[in-house]
Every structure is written in structure tokens, then in C-alpha cells.
Coordinates of C-alpha atoms in Angstrom, one line a residue:
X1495 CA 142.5 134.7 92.2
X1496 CA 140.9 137.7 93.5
X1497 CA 141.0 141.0 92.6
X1498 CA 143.4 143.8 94.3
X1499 CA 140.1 145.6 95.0
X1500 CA 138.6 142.7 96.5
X1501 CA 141.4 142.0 98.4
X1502 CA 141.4 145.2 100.5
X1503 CA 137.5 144.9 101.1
X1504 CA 138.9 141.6 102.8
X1505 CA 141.5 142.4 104.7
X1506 CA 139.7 145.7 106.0
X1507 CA 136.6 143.4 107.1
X1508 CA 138.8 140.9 109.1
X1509 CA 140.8 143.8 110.4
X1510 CA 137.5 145.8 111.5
X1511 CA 135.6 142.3 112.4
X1512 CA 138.7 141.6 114.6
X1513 CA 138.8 144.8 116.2
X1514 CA 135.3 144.4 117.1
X1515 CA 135.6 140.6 118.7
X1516 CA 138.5 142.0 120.7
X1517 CA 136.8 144.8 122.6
X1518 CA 133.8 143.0 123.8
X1519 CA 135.8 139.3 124.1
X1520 CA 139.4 139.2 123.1
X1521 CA 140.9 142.1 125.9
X1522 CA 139.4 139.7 128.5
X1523 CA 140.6 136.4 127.5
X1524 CA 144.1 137.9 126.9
X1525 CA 143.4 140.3 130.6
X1526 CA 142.9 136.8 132.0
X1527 CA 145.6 135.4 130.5
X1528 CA 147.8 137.5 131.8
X1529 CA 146.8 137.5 135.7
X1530 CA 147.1 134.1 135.6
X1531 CA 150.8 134.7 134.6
X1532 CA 151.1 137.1 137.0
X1533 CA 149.8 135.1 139.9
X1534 CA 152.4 132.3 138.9
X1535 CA 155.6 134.2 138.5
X1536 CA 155.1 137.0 141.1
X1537 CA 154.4 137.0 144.8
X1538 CA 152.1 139.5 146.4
X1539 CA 153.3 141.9 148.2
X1540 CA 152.2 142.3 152.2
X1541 CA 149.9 145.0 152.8
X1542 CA 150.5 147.4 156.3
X1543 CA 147.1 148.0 157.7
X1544 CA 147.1 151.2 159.3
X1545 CA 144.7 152.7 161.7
X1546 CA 141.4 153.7 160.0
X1547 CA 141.7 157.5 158.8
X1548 CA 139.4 160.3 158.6
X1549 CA 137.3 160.4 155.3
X1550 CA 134.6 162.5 153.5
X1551 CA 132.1 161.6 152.0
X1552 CA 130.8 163.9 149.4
X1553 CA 127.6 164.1 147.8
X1554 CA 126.8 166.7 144.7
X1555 CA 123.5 166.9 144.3
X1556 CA 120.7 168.4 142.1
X1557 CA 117.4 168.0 143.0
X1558 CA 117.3 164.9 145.0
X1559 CA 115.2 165.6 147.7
X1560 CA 113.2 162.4 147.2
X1561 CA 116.2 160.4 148.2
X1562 CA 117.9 162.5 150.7
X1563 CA 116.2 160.6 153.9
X1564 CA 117.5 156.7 152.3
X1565 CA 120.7 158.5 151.7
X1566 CA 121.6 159.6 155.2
X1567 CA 119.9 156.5 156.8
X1568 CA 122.4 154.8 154.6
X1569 CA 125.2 156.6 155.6
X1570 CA 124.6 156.5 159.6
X1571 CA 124.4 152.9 159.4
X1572 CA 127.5 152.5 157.7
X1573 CA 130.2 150.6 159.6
X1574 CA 132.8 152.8 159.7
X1575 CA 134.0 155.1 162.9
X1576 CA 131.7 157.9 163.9
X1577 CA 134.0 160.1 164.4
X1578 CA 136.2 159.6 161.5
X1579 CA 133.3 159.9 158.8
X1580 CA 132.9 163.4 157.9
X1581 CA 129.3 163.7 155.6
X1582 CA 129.5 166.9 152.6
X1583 CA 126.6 167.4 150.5
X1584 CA 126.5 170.2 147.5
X1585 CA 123.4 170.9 146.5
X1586 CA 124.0 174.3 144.6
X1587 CA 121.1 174.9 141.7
X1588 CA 118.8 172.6 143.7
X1589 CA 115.4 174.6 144.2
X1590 CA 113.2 171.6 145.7
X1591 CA 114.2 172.2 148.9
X1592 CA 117.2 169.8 149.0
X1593 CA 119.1 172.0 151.8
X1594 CA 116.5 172.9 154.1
X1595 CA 115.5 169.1 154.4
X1596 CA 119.6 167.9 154.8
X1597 CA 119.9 170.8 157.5
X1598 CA 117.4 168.7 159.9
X1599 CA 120.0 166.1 160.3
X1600 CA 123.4 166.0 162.3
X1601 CA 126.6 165.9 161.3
X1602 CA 126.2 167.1 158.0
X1603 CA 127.8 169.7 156.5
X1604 CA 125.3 171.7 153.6
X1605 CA 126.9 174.1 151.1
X1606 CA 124.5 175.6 148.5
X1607 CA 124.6 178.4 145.9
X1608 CA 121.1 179.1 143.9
X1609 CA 122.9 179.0 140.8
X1610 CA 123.4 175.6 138.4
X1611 CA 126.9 175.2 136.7
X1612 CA 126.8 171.5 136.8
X1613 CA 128.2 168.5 138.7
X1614 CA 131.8 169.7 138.4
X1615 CA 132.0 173.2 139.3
X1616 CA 130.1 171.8 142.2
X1617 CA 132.8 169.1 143.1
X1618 CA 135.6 171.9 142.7
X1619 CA 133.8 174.1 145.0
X1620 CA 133.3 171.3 147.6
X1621 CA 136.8 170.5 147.3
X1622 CA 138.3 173.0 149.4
X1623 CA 135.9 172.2 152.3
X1624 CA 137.7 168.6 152.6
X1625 CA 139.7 168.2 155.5
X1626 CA 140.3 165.1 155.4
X1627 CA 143.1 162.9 153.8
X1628 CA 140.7 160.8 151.5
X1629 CA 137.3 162.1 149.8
X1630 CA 135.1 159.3 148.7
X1631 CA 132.4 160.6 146.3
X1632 CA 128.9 159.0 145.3
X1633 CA 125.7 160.1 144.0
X1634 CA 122.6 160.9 146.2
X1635 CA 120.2 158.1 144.0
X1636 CA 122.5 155.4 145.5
X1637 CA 122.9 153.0 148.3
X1638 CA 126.1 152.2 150.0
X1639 CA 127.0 148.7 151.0
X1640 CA 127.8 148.9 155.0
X1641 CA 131.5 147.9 154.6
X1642 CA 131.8 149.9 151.7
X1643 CA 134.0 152.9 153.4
X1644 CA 136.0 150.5 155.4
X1645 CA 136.5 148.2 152.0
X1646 CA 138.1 151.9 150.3
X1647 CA 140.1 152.9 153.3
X1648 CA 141.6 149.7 153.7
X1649 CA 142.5 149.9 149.9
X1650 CA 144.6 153.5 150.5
X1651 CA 147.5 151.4 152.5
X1652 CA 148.6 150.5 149.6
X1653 CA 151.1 153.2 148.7
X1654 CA 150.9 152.8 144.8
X1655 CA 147.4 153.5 144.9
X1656 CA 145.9 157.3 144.4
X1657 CA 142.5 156.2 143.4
X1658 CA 139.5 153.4 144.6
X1659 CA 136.7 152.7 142.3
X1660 CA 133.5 151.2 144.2
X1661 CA 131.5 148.5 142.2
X1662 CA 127.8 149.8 140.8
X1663 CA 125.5 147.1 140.8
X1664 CA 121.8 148.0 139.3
X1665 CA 119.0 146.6 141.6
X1666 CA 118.0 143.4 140.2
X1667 CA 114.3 141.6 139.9
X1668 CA 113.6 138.0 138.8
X1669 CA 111.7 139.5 135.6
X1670 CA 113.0 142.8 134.1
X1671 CA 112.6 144.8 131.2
X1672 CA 114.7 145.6 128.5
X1673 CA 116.1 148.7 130.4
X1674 CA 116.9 146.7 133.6
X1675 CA 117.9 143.3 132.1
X1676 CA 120.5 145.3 129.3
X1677 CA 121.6 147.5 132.0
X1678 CA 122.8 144.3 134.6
X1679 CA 124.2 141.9 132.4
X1680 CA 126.5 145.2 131.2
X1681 CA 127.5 146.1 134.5
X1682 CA 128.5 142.6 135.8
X1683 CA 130.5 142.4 132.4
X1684 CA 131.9 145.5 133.0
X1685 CA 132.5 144.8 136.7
X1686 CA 134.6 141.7 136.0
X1687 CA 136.6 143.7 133.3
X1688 CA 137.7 146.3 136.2
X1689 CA 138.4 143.6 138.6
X1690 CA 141.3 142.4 136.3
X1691 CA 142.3 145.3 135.0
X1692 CA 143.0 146.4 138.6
X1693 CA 144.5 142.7 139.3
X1694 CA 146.9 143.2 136.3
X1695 CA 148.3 147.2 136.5
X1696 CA 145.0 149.5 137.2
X1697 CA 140.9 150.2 136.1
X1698 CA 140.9 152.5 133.5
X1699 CA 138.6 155.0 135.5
X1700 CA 136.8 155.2 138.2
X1701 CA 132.3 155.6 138.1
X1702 CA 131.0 158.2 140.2
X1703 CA 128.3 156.3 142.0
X1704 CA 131.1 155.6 144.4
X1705 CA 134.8 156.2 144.1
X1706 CA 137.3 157.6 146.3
X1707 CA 141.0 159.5 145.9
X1708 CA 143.5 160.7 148.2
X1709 CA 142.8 164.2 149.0
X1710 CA 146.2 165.5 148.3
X1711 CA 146.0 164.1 144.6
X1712 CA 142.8 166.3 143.5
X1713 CA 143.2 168.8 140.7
X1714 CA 140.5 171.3 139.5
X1715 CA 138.6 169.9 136.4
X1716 CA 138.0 171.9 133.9
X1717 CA 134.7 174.0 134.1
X1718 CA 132.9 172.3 131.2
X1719 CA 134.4 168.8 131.4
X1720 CA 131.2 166.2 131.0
X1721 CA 132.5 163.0 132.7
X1722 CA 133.8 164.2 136.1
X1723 CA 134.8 161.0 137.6
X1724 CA 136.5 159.7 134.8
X1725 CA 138.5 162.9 134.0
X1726 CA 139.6 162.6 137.8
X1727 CA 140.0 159.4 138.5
X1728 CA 142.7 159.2 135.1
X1729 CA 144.2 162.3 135.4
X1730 CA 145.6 160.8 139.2
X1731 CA 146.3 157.8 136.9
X1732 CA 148.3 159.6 134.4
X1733 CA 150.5 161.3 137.3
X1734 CA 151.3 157.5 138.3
X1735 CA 149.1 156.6 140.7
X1736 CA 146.7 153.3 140.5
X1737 CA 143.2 152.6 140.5
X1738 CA 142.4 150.1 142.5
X1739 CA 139.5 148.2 142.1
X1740 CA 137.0 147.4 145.2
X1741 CA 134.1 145.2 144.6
X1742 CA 133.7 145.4 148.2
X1743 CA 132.8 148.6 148.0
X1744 CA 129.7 148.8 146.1
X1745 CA 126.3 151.5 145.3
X1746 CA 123.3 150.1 144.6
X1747 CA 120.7 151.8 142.4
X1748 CA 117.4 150.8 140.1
X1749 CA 117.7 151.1 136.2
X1750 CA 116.3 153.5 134.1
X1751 CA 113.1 153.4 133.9
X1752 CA 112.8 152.7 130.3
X1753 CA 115.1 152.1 127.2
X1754 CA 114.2 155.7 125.8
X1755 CA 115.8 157.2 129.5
X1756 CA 118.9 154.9 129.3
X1757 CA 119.7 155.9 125.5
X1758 CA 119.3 159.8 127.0
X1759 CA 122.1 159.1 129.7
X1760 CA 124.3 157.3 127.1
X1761 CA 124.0 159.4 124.5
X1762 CA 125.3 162.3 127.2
X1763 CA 128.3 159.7 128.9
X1764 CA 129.4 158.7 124.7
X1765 CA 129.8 162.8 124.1
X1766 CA 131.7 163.0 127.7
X1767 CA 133.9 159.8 126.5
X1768 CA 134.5 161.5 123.1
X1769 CA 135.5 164.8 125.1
X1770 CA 137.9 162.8 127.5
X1771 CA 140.0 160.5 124.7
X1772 CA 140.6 164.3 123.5
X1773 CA 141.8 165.4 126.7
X1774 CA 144.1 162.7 127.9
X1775 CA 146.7 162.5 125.7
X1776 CA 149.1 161.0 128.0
X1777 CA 146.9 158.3 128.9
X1778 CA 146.8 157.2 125.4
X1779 CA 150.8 157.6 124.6
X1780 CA 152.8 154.1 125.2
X1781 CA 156.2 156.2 126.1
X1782 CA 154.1 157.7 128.8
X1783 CA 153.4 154.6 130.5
X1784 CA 152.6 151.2 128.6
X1785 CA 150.4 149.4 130.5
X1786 CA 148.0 152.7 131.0
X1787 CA 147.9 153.2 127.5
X1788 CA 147.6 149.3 126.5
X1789 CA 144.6 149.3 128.9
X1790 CA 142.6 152.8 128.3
X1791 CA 142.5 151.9 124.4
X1792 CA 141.4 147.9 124.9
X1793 CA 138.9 148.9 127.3
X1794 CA 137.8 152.0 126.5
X1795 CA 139.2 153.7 122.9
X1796 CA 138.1 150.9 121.3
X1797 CA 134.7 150.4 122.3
X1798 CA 133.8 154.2 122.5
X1799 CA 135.1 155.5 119.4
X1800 CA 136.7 152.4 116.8
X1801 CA 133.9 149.1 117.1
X1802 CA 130.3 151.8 116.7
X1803 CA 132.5 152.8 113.4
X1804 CA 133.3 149.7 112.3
X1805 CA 129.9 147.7 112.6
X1806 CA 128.0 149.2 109.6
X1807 CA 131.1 148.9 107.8
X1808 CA 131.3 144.9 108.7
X1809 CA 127.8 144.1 108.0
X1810 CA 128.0 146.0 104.7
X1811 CA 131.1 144.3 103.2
X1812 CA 130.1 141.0 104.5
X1813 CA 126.8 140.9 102.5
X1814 CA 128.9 142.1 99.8
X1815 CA 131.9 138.9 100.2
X1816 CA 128.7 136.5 101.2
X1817 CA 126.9 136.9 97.8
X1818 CA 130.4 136.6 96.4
X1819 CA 131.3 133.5 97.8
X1820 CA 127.2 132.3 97.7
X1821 CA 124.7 133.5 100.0
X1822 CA 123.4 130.1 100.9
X1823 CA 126.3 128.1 100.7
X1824 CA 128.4 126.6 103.6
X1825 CA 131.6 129.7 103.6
X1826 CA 132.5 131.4 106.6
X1827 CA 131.4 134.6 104.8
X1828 CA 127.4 133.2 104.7
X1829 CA 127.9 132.0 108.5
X1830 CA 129.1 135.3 109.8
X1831 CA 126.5 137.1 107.7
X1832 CA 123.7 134.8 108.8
X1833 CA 124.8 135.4 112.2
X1834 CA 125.3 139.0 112.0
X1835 CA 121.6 139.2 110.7
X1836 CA 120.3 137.0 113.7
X1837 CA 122.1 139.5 116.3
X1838 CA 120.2 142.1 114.0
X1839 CA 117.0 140.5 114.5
X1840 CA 117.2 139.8 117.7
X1841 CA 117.6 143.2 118.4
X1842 CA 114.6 144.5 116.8
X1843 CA 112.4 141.6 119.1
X1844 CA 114.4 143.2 122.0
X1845 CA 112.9 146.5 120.9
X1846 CA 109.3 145.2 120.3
X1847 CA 109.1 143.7 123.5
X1848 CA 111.2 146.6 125.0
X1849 CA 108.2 147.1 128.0
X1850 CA 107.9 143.6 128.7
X1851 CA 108.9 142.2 131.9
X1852 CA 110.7 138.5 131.2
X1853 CA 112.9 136.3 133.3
X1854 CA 114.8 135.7 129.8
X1855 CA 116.9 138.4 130.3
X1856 CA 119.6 137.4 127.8
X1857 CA 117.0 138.0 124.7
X1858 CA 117.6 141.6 125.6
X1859 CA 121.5 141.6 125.5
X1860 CA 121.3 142.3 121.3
X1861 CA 119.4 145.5 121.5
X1862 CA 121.0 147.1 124.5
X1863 CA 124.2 146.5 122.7
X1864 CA 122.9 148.1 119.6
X1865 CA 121.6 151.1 121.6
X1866 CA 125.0 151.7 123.5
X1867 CA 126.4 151.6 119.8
X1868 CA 123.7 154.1 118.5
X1869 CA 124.5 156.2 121.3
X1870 CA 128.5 157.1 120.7
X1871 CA 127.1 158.1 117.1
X1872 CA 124.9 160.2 118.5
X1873 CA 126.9 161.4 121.3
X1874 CA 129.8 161.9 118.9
X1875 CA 127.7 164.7 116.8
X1876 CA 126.7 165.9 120.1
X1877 CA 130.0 166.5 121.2
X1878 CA 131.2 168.4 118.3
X1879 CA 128.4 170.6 117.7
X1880 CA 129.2 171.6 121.2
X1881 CA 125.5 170.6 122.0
X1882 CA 126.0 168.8 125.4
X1883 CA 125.9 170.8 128.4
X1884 CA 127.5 169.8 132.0
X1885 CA 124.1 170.5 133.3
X1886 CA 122.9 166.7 132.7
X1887 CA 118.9 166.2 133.0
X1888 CA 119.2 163.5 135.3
X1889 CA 117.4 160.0 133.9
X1890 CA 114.4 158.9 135.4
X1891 CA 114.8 155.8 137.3
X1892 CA 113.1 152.5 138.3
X1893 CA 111.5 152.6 141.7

């Protein structure tokens, strides 16, 4: 009979184990679950396409000369009504020239300030240029798919919905690196998790390579808040509004260049997500609205702040239990341990062979989960030695 002390150590490693299996598994077995009821018991509801409205599209940028050209090819070509697409670009701090170059080109609209007090203050300032009765925002390193503003307007007849989130797809190649390889098979995870959390009630935030929100719904952000896009996109969610996914609508753009430059931008998103679950309150309170809250901490709470927490814990108690029950005997405490270590291991090869180019991509999924895990530890001391500026150095990317 075991011991009250070993008893806890068990029931705290199944309850941190399961906690783990649900955030990157569970929530979307149980999200599919779920829409299938859905699609069973309720019919959907007919959709009143309107005439296309006048949008914005709003680009902050720093520094992004270098893509400026692709960027406004892109957004001439795209198939939407030329004189219902309204172009803004903020390029305040920029000193590479960003606004003398966008001023050779029509129908664009250029505000710049020399001073640099990051991505939001930039966004509020642009704000009360917008005319128009939807905004769509998107980053100046990204390329638009031609239906993609048509896909968003389209979206906005629905009543319900304050918010559209675009899909971000990273530029793939046949044989990647770690950086590239990690960074896809993430995104098309992630992608299919928004796609049925929007199917089911609504995405739990919205990415700022390209998302878009009724213009009458936008609220200042606070001055030093470090994910802009996210704060936004919930804080229209939190007054009752969804967010509607669009895979449609997607932005296309190359991965960081290396593992070293992606670990930079997560360690700066992890300290943002710590600063947001802090700020939104409401979106985490089930009186508030249940299905919010039920989502935002199975898609997000969980991964950002509970599993990076609980997997040194796991691995620690379970070589403790395996050499218990017999380290090399058959028990379910050896299996998981032996398993855990092979995830381990297979993490340190995906770091030795970090540079290497290999159309096994999947021998990289290990350590880019490990370094998204490393990075909310790090980002979480970030945050609260109040290190992390909203003037982000942006990460260098894959040509």
C-alpha cells in the first residue's frame, strides 16, 4: 500500500501529465467533438451578403523599406474594388527612408513622426485617420492572398462578428531547417485549432500578420501593452463580439532565419502573453461568458503559463515513480519515462542539426517544442522584471 507521501507525488504527476496531454491533444479532440455535435443538432444560419464596403488597410511599420515595393505590388493586385480599398501606412521611428520611398506611389496615405514608441502607440495614432467602417491590419514583411480582403469583408455580414482573423502560413521549401520546419508544422497546428474554435463559439485572438475589426469597435490600447493584436482582437471579444476565423484570408511570410532569431521573438510574444492573461480578467471569468473563458484557458492559459510549469515537474517525479516501480520493467511509469527521455533526445539531435536543411521535417517537431517551452520561462522573468520593451527588434527572416 503506498505511502500518503507517495500518493500525492502520484496524483500531482497524472494531474500535471494530464494537463499537459490536453493542451497540445485533448482541447482538439474534445473541440472536434463538439462541432461535430453542433453540425448535427443545429442548422446554420443564412448569411445576407451585402454590397462590398469601404475598408482600410493599415500597415505599421519600422524600418521596412526593403519590403515596401512587394508590399504595395501586393496590395494593387488585390481583388477587391479600387475604389473601396483605402491603403494607411505608419511608419513613425522609421529612419531608412521608409516614407520618402511609400510617397512615390498612389493612393497611399503616409503618416510619420521621427520618434519610436512602438507598434501600438503607432496603431492608436493611425486610428483616427480611419474612415472607413472596417480596418484590416497586417505587417509590411507579409504577402496577402488576392482574395484575402474580399474573404474578411464577406465575413463582417455576419452581425455577431466584431473581429476577422486572417490565416499566417510561413513560406514553405521541400527541405527546411529547424527554424522553418518547427515554425510550419506549429502554424498548421495552430491554424486548424482556430478554425474550430471559430466553428464552435470564436478564435481566442486574432495574429497581426492580418486581422481585421469593425472600425466602430476599436479602443485605445494601453501605451505599453506588448501583444497589440491579441489585446485588441479580445478585448472586442470580451464586449461580445466574435472572432471569426478566415482561412481564406491569409499572409504569407518566410521563417526566421535561424532557431537563435525564433527563440528572440518568442521569448518577447511569451512576456506579451504573460502581460495579457494579467489584463483580461473578464476573458478568463466563466460568469462573464462560458464559452470565452472555456476556450482562452484550453487554448491559450494553459499552454502559456500551466504545461512550461508543469514539464520539469513531470519528468522529475516520473523518474522518481519509474525507479520505484523498476526502471526496466514493463509499468506504465518506465514507458512514460522512456518515452519522455526519447522526446528529450530527440530534441537535443534537433538542436545538433539545428542548420541542416532535411525533408524530414517532423525530426525537428521535439526541439521547437522544447524552445517555445524555454521561451515562456524566459519571457515570464522578462515580463516581471519589466525588461521587455514595446519597441520589439524585429527577427531576422528567411529570404
Amino acid at each position: 500500500m503506498p505511502t500518503p507521501s507517495m500518493l500525492i507525488i502520484v496524483i500531482i504527476f497524472w494531474l500535471l501529465l494530464g494537463i499537459v496531454i490536453y493542451s497540445y491533444a485533448g482541447y482538439a479532440v474534445l473541440l472536434l467533438l463538439l462541432n461535430v455535435m453542433k453540425r448535427v443538432t443545429s442548422s446554420r444560419e443564412p448569411v445576407i451578403y451585402e454590397e462590398y464596403p469601404e475598408v482600410t488597410l493599415f500597415i505599421a511599420a519600422y524600418n521596412e523599406k526593403e519590403y515596401i515595393e512587394e508590399k504595395v505590388k501586393n496590395g494593387y493586385e488585390l481583388d477587391y474594388p479600387e475604389d473601396k480599398l483605402h491603403f494607411l501606412w505608419v511608419t513613425d521611428g522609421s529612419n531608412d527612408g521608409s516614407e520618402q520611398t511609400l510617397s512615390q506611389f498612389k493612393n497611399i496615405t503616409v503618416l510619420h513622426e521621427p520618434e519610436r514608441r512602438g507598434k501600438i502607440n503607432a496603431m492608436n495614432r493611425g486610428m483616427k485617420y480611419v474612415k472607413t467602417s472596417i480596418v484590416i491590419f497586417c505587417d509590411a514583411n507579409t504577402i496577402l492572398s488576392k482574395g484575402s480582403i474580399k474573404a474578411i469583408a464577406s465575413a463582417f455580414n455576419d452581425k455577431r462578428v466584431g473581429c476577422v482573423a486572417g490565416e499566417k502560413r510561413i513560406r514553405q521549401k521541400e527541405s527546411d531547417s529547424a527554424a522553418g520546419s518547427g515554425e510550419g508544422i506549429y502554424w498548421k497546428y495552430e491554424s486548424l485549432l482556430k478554425k474550430w474554435d471559430s466553428e464552435l463559439y470564436t478564435t481566442v485572438g486574432a495574429a497581426g500578420e492580418l486581422f481585421a475589426i469593425r472600425t466602430e469597435l476599436f479602443k485605445e490600447v494601453e501605451a505599453d501593452t506588448l501583444l497589440d493584436d491579441f489585446m485588441m482582437s479580445m478585448k472586442i471579444a470580451i464586449d461580445g463580439y466574435r472572432i471569426k476565423y478566415v482561412p481564406e484570408a491569409y499572409a504569407v511570410e518566410t521563417s526566421s532565419v535561424n532557431v537563435k532569431e525564433e527563440l528572440k521573438r518568442k521569448v518577447r510574444i511569451a512576456a506579451g502573453a504573460i502581460q495579457s492573461t494579467m489584463r483580461l480578467g473578464k476573458a478568463i471569468n466563466p460568469f462573464h461568458d462560458f464559452l470565452l473563458s472555456f476556450q482562452f484557458v484550453s487554448h491559450k492559459i494553459l499552454r502559456w503559463i500551466l504545461v512550461p510549469m508543469a514539464l520539469p515537474f513531470i519528468y522529475i517525479f516520473n523518474i522518481f515513480l519509474a525507479l520505484r516501480m523498476g526502471l526496466f520493467d514493463i509499468n506504465m511509469y518506465s514507458l512514460l519515462f522512456w518515452l519522455q527521455t526519447l522526446f528529450y533526445f530527440l530534441a537535443v539531435v534537433g538542436w545538433l542539426i539545428q542548420e541542416k536543411n532535411t525533408v524530414l521535417k517532423f525530426l525537428f517537431v521535439p526541439y521547437y517544442i522544447f524552445v517555445m517551452n524555454i521561451a515562456m520561462w524566459l519571457g515570464f522573468f522578462r515580463y516581471i522584471k519589466g525588461k521587455q520593451s514595446v519597441n520589439w527588434e524585429r527577427a531576422k527572416r528567411a529570404q
